[in-house]
Coordinates of C-alpha atoms in Angstrom, one line a residue:
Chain K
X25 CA -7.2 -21.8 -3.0
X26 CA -7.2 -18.5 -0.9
X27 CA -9.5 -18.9 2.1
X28 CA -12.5 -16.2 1.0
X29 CA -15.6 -16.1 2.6
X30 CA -18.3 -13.7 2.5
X31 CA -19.0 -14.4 6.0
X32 CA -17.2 -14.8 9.1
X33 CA -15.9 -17.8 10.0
X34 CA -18.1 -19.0 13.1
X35 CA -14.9 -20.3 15.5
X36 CA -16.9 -22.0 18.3
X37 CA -20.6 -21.7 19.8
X38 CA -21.5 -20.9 23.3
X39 CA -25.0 -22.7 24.1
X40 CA -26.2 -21.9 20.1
X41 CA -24.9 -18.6 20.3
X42 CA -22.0 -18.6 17.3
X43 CA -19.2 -16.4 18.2
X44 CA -17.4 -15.7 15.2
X45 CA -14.4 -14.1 14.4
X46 CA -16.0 -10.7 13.7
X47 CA -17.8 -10.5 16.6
X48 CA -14.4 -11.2 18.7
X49 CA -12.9 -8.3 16.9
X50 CA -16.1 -6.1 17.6
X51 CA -15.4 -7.4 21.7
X52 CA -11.5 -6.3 21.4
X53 CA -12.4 -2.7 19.7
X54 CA -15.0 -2.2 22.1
X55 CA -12.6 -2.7 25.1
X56 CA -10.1 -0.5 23.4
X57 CA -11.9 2.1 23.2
X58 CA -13.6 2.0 27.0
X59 CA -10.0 1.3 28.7
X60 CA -8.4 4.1 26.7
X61 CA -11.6 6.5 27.8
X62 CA -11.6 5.7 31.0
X63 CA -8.6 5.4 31.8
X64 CA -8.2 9.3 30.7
X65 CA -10.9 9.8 32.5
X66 CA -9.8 8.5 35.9
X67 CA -7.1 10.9 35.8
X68 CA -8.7 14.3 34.4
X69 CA -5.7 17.1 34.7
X70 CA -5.8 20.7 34.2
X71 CA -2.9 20.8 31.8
X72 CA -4.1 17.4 30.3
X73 CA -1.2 15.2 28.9
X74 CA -0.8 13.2 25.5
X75 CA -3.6 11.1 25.7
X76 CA -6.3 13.8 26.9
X77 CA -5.4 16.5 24.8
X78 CA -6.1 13.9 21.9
X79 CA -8.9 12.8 23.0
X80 CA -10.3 16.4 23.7
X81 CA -9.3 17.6 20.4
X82 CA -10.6 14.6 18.3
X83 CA -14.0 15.5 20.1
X84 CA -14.1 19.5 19.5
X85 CA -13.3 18.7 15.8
X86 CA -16.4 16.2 15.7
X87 CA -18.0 18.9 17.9
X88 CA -17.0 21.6 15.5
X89 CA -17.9 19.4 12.3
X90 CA -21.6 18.2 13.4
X91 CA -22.1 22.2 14.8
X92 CA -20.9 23.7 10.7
X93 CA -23.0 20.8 8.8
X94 CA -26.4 21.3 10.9
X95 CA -25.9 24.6 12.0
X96 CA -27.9 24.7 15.5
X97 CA -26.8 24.4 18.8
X98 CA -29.6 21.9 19.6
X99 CA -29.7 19.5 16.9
X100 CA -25.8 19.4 17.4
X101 CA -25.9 18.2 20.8
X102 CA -28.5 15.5 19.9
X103 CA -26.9 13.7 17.1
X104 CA -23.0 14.7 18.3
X105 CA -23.1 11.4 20.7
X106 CA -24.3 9.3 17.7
X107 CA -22.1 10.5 15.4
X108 CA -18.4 10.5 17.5
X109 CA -19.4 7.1 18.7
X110 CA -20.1 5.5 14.8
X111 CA -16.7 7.4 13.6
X112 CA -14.5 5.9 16.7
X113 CA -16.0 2.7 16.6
X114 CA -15.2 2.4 12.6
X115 CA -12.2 4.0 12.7
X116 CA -10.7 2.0 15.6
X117 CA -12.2 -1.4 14.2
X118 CA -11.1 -0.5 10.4
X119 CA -7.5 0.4 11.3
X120 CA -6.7 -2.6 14.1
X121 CA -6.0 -5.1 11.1
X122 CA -3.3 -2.5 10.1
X123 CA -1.7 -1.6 13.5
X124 CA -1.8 -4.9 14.8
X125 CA -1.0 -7.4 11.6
X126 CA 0.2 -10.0 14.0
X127 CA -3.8 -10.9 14.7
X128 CA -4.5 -12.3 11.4
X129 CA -1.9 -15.2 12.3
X130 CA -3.5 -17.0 15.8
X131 CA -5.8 -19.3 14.9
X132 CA -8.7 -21.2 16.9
X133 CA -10.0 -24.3 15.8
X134 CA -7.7 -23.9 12.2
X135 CA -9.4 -21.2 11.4
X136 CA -8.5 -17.2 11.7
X137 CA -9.3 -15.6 15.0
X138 CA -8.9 -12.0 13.7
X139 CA -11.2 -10.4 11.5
X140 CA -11.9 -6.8 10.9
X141 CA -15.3 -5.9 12.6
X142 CA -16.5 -4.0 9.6
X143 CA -15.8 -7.2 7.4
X144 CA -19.3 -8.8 9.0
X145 CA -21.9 -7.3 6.7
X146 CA -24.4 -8.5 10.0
X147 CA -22.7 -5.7 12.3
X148 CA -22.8 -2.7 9.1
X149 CA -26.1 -3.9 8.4
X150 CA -27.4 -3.5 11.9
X151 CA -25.6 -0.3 12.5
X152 CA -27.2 0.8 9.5
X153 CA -30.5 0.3 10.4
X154 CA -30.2 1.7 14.3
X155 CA -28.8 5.2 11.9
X156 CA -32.2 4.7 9.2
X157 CA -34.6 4.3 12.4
X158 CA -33.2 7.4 13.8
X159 CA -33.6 9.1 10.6
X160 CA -37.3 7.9 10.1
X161 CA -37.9 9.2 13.6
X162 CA -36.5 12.2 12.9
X163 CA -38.7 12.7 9.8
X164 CA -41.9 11.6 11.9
X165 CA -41.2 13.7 14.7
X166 CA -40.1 17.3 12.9
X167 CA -42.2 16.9 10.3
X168 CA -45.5 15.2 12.2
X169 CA -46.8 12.0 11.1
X170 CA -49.0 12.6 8.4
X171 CA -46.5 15.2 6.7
X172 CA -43.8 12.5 6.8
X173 CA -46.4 10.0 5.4
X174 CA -47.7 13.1 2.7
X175 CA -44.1 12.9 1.4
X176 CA -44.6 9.5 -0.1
X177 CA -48.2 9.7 -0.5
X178 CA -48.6 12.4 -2.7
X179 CA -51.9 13.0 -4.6
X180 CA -51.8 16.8 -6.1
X181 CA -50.7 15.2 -9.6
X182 CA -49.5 12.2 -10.9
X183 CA -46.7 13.3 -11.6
X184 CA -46.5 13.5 -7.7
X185 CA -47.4 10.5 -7.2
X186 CA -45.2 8.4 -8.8
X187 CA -42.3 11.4 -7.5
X188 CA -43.6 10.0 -4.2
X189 CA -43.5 5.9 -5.0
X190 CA -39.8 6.8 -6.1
X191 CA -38.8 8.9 -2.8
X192 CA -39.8 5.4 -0.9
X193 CA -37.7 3.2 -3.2
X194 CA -34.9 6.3 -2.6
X195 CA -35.3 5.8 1.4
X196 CA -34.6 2.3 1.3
X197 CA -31.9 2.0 -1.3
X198 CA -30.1 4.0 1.4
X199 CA -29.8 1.2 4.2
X200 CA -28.2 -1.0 0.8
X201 CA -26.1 2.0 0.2
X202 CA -24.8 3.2 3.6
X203 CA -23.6 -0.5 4.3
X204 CA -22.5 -1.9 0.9
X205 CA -19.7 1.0 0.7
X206 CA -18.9 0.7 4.5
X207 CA -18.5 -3.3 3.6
X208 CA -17.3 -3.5 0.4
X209 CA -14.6 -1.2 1.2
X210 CA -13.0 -3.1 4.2
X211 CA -14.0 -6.1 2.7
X212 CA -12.6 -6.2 -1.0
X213 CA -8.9 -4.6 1.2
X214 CA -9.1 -7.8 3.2
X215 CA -9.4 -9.3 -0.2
X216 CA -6.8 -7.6 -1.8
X217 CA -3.9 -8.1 1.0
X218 CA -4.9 -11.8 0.8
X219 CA -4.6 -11.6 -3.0
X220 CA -1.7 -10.0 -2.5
X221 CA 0.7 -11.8 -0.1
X222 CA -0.4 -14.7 -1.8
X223 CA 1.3 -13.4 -5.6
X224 CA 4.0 -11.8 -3.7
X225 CA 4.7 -12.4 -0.3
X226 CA 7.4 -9.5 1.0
X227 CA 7.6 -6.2 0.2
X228 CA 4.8 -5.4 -2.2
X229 CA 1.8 -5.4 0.3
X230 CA 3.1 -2.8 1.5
X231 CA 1.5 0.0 -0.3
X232 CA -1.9 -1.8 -0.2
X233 CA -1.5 -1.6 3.3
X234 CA -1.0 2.3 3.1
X235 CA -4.3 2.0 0.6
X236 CA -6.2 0.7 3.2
X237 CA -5.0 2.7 5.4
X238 CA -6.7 5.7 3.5
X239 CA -9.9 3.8 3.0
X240 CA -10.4 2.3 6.4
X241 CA -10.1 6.0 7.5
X242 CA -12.1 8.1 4.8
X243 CA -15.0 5.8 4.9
X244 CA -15.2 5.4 8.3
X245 CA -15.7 9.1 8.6
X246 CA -18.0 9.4 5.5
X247 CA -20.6 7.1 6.8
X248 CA -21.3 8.4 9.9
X249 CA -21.2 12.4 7.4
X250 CA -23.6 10.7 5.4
X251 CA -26.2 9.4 8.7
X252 CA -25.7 13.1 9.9
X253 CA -26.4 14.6 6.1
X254 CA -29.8 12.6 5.9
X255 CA -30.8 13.4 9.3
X256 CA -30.3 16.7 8.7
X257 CA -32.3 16.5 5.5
X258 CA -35.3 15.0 7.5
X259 CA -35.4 17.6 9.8
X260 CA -35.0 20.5 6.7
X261 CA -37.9 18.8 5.5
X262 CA -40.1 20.7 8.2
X263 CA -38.7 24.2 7.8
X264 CA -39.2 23.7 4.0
X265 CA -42.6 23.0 4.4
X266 CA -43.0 26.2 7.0
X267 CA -41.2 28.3 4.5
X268 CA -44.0 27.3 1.4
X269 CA -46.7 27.7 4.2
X270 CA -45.5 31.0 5.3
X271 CA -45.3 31.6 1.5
X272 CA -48.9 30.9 0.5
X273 CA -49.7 32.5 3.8
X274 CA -48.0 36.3 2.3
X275 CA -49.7 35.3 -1.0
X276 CA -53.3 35.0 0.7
X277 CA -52.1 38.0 2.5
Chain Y
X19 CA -21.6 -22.9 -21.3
X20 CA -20.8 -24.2 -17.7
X21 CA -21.5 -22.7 -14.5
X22 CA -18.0 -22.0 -12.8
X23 CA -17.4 -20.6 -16.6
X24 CA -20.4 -18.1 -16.5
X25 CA -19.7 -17.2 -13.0
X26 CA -16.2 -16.3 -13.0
X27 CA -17.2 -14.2 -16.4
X28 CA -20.2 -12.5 -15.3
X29 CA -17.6 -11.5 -12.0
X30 CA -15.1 -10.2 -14.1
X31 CA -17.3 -8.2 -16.2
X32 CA -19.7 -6.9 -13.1
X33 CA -16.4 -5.3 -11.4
X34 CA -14.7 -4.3 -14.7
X35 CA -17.9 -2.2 -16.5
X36 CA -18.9 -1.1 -12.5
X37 CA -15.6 0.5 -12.4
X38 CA -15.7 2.4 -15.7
X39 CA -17.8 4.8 -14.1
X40 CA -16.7 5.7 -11.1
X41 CA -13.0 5.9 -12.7
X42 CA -14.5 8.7 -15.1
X43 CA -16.1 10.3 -12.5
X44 CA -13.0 10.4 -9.8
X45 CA -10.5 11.6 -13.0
X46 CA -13.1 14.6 -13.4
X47 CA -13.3 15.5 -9.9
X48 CA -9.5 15.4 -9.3
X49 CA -9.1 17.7 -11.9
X50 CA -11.4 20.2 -10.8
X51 CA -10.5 19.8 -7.2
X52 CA -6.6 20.8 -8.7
X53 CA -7.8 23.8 -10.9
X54 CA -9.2 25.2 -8.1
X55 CA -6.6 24.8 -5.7
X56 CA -4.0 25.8 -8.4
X57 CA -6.2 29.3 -8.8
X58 CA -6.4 30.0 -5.0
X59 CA -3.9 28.0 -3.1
X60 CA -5.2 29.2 -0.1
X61 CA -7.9 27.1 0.5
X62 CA -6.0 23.5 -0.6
X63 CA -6.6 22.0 2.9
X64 CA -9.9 22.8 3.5
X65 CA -10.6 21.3 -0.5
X66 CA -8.4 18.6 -0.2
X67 CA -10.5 17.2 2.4
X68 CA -13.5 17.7 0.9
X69 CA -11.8 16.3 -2.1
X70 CA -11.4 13.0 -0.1
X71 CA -15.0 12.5 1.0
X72 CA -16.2 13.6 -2.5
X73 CA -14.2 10.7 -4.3
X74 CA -15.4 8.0 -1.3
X75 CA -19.4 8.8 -2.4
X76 CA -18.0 8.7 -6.2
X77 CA -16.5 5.4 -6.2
X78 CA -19.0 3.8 -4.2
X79 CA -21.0 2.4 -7.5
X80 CA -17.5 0.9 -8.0
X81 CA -17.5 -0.5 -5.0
X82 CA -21.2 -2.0 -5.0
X83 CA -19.8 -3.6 -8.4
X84 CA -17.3 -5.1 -6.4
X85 CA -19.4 -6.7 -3.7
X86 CA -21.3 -7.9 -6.6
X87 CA -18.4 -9.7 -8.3
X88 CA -17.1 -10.8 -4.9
X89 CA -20.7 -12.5 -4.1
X90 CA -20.9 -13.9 -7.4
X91 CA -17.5 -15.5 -6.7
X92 CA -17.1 -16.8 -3.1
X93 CA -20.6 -16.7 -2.0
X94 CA -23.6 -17.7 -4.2

């Protein structure tokens, strides 16, 4: 039988904390990503070498991206941190098991010491959540508290009403969303290599790898689009609202 | 009917009628994505990327199907 599990494997426990295999890979992209930064960092140049000049065009494209999707120079330079961190931490973590294939064979206490990051629904779920706070707070602070709660609370019609009971069912079905396609991607390719290798062992991976590949990289740059699409839809919320008030406002006029 | 039966049934047909839709829906954007790009070529980069995010939000009801099935089998 294939070794499957739904969760990561827990390879030894540090005074009841678990450390499992996930959370080692979480530790190892982590590092990766500081030492590279800071090591460009250290040595800033004026004509900026290989590593710089990737690193400063990776961020003006995120720049550039965040800047054409919410189209104002403030919002942009709020939710820019947020969103290059969520695609470099996915991207890095999704693509490791691909780079470095090698990490899938040491083992710790008979059981696999590599696992991709993004394979723990515990770490998508919680970075989920950190991106549907922000979004919440968002709403609450553009549009004020009792307009963010007069969105779900509607009592102009019934129709409205029940509109509104649906828009809360909406808001939460987007933490199961936002994770479930962040997991169930990297997950179900973990599944499929193992699948895989096991039917055929040499060769025919191969383009399964170049599959995930893709995915790893598409949906770790469509989640953190998708956290900066809703945001951005909380805070058009507000100048929607303005626009019907400065509509009525011409019409009392 | 007994339980490893049902379960490995109800996982096949979770992932196989979740990815009807989503296969549909990918096939119909593909093709529009190439009629446009066949009428103005110019802009095949620019739609080819958007192309690519597009079909990752299409086939995610596949994928929930998926992590459906794969629960079902290794998990519950």
């Amino acid at each position: 039988m294939l070794e499957i599990s739904i969760k990561p494997d827990i390879l030894f426990t540090i005074s009841s904390f678990p450390v499992t295999n996930s959370f080692l890979a979480s530790l190892l992209v982590s590092t990766i990503i500081l030492s590279a930064v800071l090591l460009v960092a250290s040595r800033l140049k004026t004509i900026p070498g290989f590593m710089q000049l990737f690193i400063e065009q990776f961020l003006q494209f995120t720049r550039n991206f965040v800047q054409g999707v919410t189209g104002s120079k403030k919002v942009t330079a709020r939710m820019y941190p947020l969103f290059t961190t969520l695609i470099l931490f996915f991207v890095v973590s999704n693509l490791l098991g691909t780079f470095l294939p090698f990490l899938g064979a040491i083992r710790i206490n008979d059981m696999p010491a590599y696992r991709a990051a993004t394979a723990d629904y515990g770490l998508v779920l919680s970075l989920t959540l950190v991106s549907f706070i922000i979004m919440q707070v968002v709403a609450v602070v553009s549009g004020g508290f009792f307009g963010y709660l007069g969105k779900f609370f509607n009592f102009k019609s019934p129709l409205d009403f029940v509109l509104g009971l649906l828009d809360i069912v909406g808001e939460l079905a987007k933490i199961v969303s936002l994770s479930f396609r962040l997991f169930g991607n990297i997950f179900a390719g973990e599944v499929l290599m193992a699948v895989i290798i096991s039917l055929v062992p040499y060769g025919a991976p191969l383009p399964f790898a170049m599959l995930g590949l893709l995915s790893g990289v598409v949906q770790a740059f469509v989640f953190p689009v998708l956290v900066l699409i809703f945001v951005n839809m909380a805070i058009a919320v507000k100048s929607e609202n303005e626009a019907t008030s400065n509509e009525t406002a011409a019409e009392s006029a | 009917m007994e339980l490893e039966a049902a379960k490995v049934l109800a996982a096949g047909l979770a992932i196989g009628l979740g990815a009807l839709g989503p296969g549909i829906g990918e096939g119909i954007l593909a093709g529009r994505a190439m009629t446009a790009m066949g009428r103005n070529p110019q802009i095949k980069d620019d739609l080819f990327t958007k192309m690519i995010v597009a079909m990752a939000i299409t086939e995610s009801t596949g994928i929930y199907a998926l992590v459906i099935s794969l629960v079902i089998l290794f998990a519950v």
